[in-house]
PDB file of C-alpha atoms in Angstrom:
ATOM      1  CA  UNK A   1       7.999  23.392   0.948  1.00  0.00           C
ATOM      2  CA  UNK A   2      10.459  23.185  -2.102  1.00  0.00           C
ATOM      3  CA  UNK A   3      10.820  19.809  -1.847  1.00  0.00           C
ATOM      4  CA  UNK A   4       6.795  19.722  -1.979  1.00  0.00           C
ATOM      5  CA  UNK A   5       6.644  21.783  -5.159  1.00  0.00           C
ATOM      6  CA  UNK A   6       9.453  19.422  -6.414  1.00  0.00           C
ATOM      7  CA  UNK A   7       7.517  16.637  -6.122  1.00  0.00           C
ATOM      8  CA  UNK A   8       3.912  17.913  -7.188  1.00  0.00           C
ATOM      9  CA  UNK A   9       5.694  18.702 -10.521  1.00  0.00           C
ATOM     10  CA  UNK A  10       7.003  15.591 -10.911  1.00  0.00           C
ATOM     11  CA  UNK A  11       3.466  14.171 -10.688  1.00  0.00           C
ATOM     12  CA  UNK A  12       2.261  16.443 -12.799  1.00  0.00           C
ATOM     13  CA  UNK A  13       4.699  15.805 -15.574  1.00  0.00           C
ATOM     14  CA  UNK A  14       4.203  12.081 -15.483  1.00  0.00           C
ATOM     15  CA  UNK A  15       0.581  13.020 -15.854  1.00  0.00           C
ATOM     16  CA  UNK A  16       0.972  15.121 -18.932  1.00  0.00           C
ATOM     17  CA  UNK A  17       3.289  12.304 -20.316  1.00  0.00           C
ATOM     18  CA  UNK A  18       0.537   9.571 -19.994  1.00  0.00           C
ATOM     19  CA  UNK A  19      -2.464  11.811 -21.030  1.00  0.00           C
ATOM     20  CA  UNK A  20      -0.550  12.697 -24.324  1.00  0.00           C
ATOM     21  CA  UNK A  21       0.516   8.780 -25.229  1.00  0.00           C
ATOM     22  CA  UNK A  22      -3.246   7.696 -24.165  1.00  0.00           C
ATOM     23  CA  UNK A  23      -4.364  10.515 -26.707  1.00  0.00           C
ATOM     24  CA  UNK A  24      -2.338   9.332 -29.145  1.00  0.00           C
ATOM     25  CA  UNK A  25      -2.929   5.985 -28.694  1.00  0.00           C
ATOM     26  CA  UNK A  26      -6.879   6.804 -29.112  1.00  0.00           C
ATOM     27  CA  UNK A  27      -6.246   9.105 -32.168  1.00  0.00           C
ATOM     28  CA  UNK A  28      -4.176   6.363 -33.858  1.00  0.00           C
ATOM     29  CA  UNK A  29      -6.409   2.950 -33.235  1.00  0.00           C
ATOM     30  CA  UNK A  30      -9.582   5.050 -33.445  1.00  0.00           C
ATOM     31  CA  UNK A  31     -11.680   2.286 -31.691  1.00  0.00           C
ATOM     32  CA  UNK A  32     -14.266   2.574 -28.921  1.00  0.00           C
ATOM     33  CA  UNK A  33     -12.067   0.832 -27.041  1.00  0.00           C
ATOM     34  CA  UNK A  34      -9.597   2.954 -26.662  1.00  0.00           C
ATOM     35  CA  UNK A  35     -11.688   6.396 -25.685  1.00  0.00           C
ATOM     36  CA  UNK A  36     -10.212   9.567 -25.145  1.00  0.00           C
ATOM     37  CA  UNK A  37      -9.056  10.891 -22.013  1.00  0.00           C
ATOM     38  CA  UNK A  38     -11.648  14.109 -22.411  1.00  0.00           C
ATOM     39  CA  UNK A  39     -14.468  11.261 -23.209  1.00  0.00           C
ATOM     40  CA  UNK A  40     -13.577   9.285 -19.532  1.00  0.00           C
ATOM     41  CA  UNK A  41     -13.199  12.808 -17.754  1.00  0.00           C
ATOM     42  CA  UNK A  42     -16.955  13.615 -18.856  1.00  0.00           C
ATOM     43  CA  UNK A  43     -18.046  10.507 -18.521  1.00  0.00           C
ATOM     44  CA  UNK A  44     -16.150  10.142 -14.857  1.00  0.00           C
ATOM     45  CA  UNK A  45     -17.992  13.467 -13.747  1.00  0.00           C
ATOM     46  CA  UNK A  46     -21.248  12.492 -14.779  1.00  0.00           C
ATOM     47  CA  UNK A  47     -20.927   9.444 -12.412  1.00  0.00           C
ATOM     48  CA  UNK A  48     -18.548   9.877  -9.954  1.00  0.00           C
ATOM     49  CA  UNK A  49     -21.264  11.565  -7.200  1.00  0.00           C
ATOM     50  CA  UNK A  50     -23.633   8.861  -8.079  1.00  0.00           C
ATOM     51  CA  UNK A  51     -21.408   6.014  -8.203  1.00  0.00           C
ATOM     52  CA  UNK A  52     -18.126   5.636  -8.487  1.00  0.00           C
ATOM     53  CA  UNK A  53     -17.896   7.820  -4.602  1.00  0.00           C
ATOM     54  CA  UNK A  54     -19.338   5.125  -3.054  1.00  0.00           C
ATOM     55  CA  UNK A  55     -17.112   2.507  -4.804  1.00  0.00           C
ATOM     56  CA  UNK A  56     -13.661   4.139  -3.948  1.00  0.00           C
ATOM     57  CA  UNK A  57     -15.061   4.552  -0.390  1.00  0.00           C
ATOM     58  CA  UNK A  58     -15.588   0.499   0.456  1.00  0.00           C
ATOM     59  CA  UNK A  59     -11.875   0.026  -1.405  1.00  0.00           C
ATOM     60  CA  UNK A  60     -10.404   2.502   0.684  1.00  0.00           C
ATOM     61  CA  UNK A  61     -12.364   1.117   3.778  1.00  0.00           C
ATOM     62  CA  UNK A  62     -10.928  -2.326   2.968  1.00  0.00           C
ATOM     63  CA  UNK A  63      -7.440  -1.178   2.384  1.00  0.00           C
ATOM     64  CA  UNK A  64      -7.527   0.738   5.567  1.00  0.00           C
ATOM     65  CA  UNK A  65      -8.558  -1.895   7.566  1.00  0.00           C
ATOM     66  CA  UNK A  66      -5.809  -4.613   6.116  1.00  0.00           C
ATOM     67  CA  UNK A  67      -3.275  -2.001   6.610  1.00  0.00           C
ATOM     68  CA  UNK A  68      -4.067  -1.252   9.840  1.00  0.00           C
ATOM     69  CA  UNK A  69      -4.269  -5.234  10.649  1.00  0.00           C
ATOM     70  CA  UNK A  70      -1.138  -5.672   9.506  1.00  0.00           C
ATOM     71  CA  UNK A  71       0.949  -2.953  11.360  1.00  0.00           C
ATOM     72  CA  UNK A  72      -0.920  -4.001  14.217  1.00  0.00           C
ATOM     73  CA  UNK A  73       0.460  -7.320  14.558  1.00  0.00           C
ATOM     74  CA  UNK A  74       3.554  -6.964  11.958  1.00  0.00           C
ATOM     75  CA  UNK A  75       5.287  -4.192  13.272  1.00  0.00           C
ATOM     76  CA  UNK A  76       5.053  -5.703  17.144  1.00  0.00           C
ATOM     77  CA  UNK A  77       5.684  -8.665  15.509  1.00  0.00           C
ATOM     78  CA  UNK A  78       8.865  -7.830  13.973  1.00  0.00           C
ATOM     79  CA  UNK A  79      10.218  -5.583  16.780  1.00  0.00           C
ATOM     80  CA  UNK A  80      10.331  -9.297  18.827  1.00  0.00           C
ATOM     81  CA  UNK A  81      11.626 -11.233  16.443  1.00  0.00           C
ATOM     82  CA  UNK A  82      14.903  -8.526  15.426  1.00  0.00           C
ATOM     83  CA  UNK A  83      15.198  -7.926  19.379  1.00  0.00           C
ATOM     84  CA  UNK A  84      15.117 -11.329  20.767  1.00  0.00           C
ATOM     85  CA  UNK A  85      16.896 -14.419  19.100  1.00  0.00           C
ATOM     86  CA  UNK A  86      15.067 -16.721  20.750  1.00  0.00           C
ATOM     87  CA  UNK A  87      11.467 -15.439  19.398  1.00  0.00           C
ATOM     88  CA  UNK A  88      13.481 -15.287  16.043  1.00  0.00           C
ATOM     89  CA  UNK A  89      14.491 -19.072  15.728  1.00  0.00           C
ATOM     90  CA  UNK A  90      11.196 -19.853  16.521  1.00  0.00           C
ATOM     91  CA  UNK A  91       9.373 -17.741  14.570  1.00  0.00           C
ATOM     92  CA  UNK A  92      11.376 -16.985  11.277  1.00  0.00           C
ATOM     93  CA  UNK A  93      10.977 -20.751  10.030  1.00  0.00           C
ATOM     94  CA  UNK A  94       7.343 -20.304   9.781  1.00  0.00           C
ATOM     95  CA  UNK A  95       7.524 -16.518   8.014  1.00  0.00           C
ATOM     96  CA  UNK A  96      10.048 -17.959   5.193  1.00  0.00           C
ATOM     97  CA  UNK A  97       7.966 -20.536   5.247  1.00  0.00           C
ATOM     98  CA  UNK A  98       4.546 -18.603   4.963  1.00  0.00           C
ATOM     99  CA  UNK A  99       5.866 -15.631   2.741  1.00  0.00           C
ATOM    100  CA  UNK A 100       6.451 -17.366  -0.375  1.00  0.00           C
ATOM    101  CA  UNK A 101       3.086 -18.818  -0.731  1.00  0.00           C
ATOM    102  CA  UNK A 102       0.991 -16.820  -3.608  1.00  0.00           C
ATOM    103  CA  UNK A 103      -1.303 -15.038  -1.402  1.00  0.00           C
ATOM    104  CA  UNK A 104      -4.238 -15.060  -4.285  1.00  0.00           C
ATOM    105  CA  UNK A 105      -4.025 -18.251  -4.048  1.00  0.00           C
ATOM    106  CA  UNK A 106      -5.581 -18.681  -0.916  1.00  0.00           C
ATOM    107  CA  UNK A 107      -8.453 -16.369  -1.694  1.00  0.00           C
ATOM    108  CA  UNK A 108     -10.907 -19.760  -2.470  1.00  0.00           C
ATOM    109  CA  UNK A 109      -9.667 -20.826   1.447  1.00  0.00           C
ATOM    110  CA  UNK A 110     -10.305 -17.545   2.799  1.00  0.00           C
ATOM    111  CA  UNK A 111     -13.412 -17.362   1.059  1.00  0.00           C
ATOM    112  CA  UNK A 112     -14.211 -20.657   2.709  1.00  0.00           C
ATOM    113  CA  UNK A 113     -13.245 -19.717   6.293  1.00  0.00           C
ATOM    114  CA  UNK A 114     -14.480 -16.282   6.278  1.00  0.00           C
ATOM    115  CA  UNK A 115     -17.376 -16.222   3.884  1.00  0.00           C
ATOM    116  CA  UNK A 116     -17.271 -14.242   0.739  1.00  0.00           C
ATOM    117  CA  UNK A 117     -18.168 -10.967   2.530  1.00  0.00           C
ATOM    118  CA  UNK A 118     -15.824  -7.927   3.928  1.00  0.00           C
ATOM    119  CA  UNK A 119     -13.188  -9.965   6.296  1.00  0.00           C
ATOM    120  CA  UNK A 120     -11.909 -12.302   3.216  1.00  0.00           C
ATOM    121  CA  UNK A 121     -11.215  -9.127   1.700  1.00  0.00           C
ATOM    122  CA  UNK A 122      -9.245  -7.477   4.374  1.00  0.00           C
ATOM    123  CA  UNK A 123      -7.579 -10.605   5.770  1.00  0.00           C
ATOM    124  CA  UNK A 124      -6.483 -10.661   1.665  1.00  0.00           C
ATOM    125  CA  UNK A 125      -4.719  -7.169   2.301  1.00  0.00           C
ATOM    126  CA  UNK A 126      -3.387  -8.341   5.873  1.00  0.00           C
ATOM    127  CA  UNK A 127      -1.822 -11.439   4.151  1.00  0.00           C
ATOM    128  CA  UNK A 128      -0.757  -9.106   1.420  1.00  0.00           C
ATOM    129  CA  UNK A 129       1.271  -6.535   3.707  1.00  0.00           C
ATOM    130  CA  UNK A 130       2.206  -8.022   7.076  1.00  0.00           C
ATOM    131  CA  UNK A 131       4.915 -10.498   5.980  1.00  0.00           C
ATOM    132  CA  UNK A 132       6.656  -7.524   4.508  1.00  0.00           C
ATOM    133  CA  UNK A 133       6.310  -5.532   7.528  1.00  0.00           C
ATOM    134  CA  UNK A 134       7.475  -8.078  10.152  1.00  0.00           C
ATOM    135  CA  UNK A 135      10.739  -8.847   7.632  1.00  0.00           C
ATOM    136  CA  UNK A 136      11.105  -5.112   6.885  1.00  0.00           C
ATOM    137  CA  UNK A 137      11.495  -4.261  10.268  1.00  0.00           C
ATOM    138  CA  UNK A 138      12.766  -7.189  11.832  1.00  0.00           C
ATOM    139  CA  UNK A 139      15.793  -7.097   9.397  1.00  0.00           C
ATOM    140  CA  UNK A 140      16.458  -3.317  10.429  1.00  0.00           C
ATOM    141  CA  UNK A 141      16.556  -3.802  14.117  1.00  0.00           C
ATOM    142  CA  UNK A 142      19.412  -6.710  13.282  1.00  0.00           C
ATOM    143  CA  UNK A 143      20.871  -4.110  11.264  1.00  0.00           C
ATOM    144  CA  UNK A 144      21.808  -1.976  14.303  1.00  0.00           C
ATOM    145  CA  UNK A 145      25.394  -1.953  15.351  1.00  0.00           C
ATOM    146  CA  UNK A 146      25.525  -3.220  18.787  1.00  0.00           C
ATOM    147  CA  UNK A 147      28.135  -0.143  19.178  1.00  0.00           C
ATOM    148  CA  UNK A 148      24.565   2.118  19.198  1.00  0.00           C
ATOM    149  CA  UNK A 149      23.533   0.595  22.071  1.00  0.00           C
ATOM    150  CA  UNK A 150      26.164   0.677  24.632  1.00  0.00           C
ATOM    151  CA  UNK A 151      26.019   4.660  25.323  1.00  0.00           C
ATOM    152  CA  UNK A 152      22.411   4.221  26.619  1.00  0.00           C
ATOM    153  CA  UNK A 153      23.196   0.995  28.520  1.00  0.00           C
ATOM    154  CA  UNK A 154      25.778   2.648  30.489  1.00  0.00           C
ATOM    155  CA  UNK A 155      23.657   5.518  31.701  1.00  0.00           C
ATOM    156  CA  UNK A 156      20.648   2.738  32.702  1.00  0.00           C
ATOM    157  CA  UNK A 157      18.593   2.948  29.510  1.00  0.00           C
ATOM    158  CA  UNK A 158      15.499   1.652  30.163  1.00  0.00           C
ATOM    159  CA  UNK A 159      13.707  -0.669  27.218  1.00  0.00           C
ATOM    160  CA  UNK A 160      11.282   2.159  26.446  1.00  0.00           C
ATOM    161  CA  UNK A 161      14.101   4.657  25.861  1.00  0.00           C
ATOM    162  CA  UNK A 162      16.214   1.951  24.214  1.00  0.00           C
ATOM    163  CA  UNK A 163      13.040   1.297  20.866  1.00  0.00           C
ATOM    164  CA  UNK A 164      12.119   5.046  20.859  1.00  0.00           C
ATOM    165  CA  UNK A 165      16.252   6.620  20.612  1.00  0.00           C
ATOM    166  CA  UNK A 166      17.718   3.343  18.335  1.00  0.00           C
ATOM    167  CA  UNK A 167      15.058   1.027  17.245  1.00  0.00           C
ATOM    168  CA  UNK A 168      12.210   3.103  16.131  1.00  0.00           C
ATOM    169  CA  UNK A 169      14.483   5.448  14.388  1.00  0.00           C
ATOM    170  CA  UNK A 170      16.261   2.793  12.572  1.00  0.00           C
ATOM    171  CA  UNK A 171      13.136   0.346  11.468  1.00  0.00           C
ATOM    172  CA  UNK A 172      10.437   3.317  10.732  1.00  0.00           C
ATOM    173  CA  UNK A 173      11.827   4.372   7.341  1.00  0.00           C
ATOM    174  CA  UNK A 174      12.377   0.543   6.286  1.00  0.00           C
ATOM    175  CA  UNK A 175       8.797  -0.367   7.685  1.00  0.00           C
ATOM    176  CA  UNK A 176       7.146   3.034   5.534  1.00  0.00           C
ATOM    177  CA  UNK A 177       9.012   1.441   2.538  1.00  0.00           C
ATOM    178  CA  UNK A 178       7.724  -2.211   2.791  1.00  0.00           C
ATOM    179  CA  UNK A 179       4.584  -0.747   3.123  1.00  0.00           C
ATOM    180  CA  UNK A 180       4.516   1.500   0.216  1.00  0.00           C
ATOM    181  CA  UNK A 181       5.806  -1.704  -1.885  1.00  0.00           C
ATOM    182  CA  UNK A 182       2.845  -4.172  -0.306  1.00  0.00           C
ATOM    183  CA  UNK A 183       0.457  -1.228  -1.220  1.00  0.00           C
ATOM    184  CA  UNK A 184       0.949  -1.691  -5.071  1.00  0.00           C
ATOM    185  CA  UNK A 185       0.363  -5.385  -5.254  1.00  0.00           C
ATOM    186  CA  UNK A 186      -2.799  -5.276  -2.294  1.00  0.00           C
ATOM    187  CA  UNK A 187      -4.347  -2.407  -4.513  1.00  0.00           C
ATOM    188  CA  UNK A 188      -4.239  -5.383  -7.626  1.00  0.00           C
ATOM    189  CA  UNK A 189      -5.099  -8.078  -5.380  1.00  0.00           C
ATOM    190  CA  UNK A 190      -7.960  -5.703  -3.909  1.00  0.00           C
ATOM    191  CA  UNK A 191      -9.317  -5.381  -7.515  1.00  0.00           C
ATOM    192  CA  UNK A 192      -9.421  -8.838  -7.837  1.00  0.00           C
ATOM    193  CA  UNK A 193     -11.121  -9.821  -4.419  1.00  0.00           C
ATOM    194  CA  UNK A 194     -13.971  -7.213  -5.471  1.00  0.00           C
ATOM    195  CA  UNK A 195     -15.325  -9.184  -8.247  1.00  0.00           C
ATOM    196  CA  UNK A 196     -16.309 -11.820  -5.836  1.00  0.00           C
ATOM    197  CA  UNK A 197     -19.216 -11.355  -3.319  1.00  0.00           C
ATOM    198  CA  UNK A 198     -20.280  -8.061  -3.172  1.00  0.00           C
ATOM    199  CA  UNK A 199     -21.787  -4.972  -4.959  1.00  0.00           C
ATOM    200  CA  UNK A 200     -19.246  -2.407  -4.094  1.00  0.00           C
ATOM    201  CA  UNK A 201     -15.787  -1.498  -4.443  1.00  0.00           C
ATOM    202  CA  UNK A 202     -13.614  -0.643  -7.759  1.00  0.00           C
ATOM    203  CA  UNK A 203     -13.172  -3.712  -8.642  1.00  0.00           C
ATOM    204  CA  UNK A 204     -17.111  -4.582  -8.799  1.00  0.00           C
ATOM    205  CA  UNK A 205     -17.007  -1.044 -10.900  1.00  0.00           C
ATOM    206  CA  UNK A 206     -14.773  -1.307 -13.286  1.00  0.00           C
ATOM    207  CA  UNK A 207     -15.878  -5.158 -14.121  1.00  0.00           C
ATOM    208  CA  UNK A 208     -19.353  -4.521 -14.509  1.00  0.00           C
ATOM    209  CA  UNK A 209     -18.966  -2.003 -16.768  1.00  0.00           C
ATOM    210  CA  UNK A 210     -16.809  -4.063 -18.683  1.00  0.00           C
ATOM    211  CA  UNK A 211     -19.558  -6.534 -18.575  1.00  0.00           C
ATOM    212  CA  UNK A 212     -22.335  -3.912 -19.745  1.00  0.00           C
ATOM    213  CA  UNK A 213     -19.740  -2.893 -22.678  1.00  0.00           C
ATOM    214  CA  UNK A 214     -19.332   0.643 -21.287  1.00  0.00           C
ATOM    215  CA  UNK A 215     -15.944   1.082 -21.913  1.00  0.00           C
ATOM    216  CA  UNK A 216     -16.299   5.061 -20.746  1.00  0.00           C
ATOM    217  CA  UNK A 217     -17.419   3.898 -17.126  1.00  0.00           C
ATOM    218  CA  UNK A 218     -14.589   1.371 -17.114  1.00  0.00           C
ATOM    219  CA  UNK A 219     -11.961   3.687 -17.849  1.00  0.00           C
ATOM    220  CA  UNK A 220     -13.145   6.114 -15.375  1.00  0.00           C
ATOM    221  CA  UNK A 221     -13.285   3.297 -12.888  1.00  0.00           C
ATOM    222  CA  UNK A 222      -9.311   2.508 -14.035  1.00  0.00           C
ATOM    223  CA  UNK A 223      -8.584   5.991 -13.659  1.00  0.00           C
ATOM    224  CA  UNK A 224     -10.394   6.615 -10.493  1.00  0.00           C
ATOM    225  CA  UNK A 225      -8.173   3.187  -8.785  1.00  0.00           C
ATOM    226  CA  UNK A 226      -5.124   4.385 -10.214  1.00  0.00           C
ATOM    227  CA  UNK A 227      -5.771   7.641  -7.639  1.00  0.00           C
ATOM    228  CA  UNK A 228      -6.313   5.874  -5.214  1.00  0.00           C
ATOM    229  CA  UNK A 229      -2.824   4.031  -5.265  1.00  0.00           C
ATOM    230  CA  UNK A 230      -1.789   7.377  -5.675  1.00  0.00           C
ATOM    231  CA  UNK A 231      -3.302   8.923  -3.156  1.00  0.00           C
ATOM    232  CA  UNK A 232      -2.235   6.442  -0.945  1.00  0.00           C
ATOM    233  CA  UNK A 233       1.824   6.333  -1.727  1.00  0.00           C
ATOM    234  CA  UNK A 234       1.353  10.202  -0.915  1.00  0.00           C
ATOM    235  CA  UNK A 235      -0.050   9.649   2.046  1.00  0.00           C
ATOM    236  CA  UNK A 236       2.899   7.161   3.132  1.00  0.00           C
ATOM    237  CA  UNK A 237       5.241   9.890   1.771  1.00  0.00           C
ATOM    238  CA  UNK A 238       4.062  12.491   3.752  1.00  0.00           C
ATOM    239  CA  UNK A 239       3.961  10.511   6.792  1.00  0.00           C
ATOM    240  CA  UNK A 240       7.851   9.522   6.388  1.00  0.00           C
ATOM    241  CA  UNK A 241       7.864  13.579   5.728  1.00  0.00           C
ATOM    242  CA  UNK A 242       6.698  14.183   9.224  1.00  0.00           C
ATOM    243  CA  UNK A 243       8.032  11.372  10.912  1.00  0.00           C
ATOM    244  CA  UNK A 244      11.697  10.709  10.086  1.00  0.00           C
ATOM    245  CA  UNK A 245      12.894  14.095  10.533  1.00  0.00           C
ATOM    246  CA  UNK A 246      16.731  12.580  11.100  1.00  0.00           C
ATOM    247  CA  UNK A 247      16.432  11.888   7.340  1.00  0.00           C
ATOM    248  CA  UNK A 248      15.682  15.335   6.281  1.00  0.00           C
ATOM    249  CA  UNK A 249      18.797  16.719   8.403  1.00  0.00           C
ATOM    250  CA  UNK A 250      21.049  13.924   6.374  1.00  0.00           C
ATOM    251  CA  UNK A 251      20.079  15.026   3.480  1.00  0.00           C
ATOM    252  CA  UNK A 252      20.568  18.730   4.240  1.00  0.00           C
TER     253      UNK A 252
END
């Protein structure tokens, strides 16, 4: 509960740091470009029931669903690679192979494959996060001593026991942290895949208000995206709260 309180003024300090350089920042330029933060709060308010709700509910949606993708098939994925060697030489040539590519730059294929709807834009945040996942934790499990293992295989350790007393304990931490570093960039990329074939999500938001010249909406829009990345690195916070209690005791 400290460490909660801890945190959540942390936050709030960052906040009161950026609020007071935007507002100085509008005060000094004086330009309707550069609006004040109580101008976007109003303004973000008056639309947020009526609009922008329903925008930050198809990018969370989409986010969701390439997360959930991605663990699906990278975590299981990486768990065979780190435990057998075999699966590894075969399948770590095409990963290092894969990872590097730009993964914007196969939006126009993507788009071509899977139309310009929904599934480009979630198989855009799969792409974004998996590769990440399936290094993150297949790196991990090869970063177990062998030593941890032998206790277990002398009293007949099944495979089960084996990933849920070693394994899981030492890849879940690494996997919540290449997740929460994917999350940043597939937040940007998601922004950028919403300007492209369809009506809703913060990206479409924030553009077409830049389009209409109402630089109050787009702000809001900015604002409102930048909580959601927020709101999603406390989620993956609080989950590595709950879940990796070993941690807390070490740090105790």
């Amino acid at each position: 509960m400290r460490k909660l309180a801890q945190v959540l003024r942390f936050y709030l300090t960052g906040a009161i740091i950026l609020l007071v350089l935007w507002e100085l920042a509008a005060q000094i330029m004086q330009l309707p470009i550069v609006p004040t933060p109580q101008k976007v709060a109003v303004k973000l308010v008056q639309v947020f029931g009526d609009f922008i709700a329903i925008h930050s509910l198809y990018s969370l949606g989409r986010i969701a669903a390439g997360l959930a993708l991605a663990v699906g098939i990278g975590y299981p994925l990486g768990l065979l690679m780190g435990y057998s060697a075999r699966a590894d030489r075969f399948l770590a040539p095409l990963v290092y192979l894969t990872y590097p590519v730009p993964k914007i730059a196969l939006l126009p294929i993507l788009m071509l494959l899977a139309g310009v709807g929904e599934l480009s834009k979630i198989l855009m945040i799969f792409l974004i996060i998996v590769f990440q996942v399936v290094i993150a934790v297949r790196d991990a499990i090869k970063a177990i001593p062998l030593e941890m293992y032998y206790p277990l295989y002398s009293l007949g350790a099944s495979r089960w026991q084996l990933v849920r007393e070693v394994i899981f304990p030492a890849t879940w931490p690494k996997f919540l942290t290449a997740v929460r570093v994917a999350m940043a960039t597939a937040v940007s990329v998601l922004f950028f895949t919403e300007t492209f074939g369809t009506q809703y999500g913060m990206g479409y938001f924030i553009m077409d208000a830049w389009l209409r010249v109402n630089y109050l909406e787009m702000y809001a829009g900015i604002v409102v995206l930048s909580a959601l990345g927020l709101l999603l690195f406390g989620l993956i916070d609080a989950l590595e709260y709950l879940t990796c209690r070993w941690q807390r005791q070490q740090e105790a």
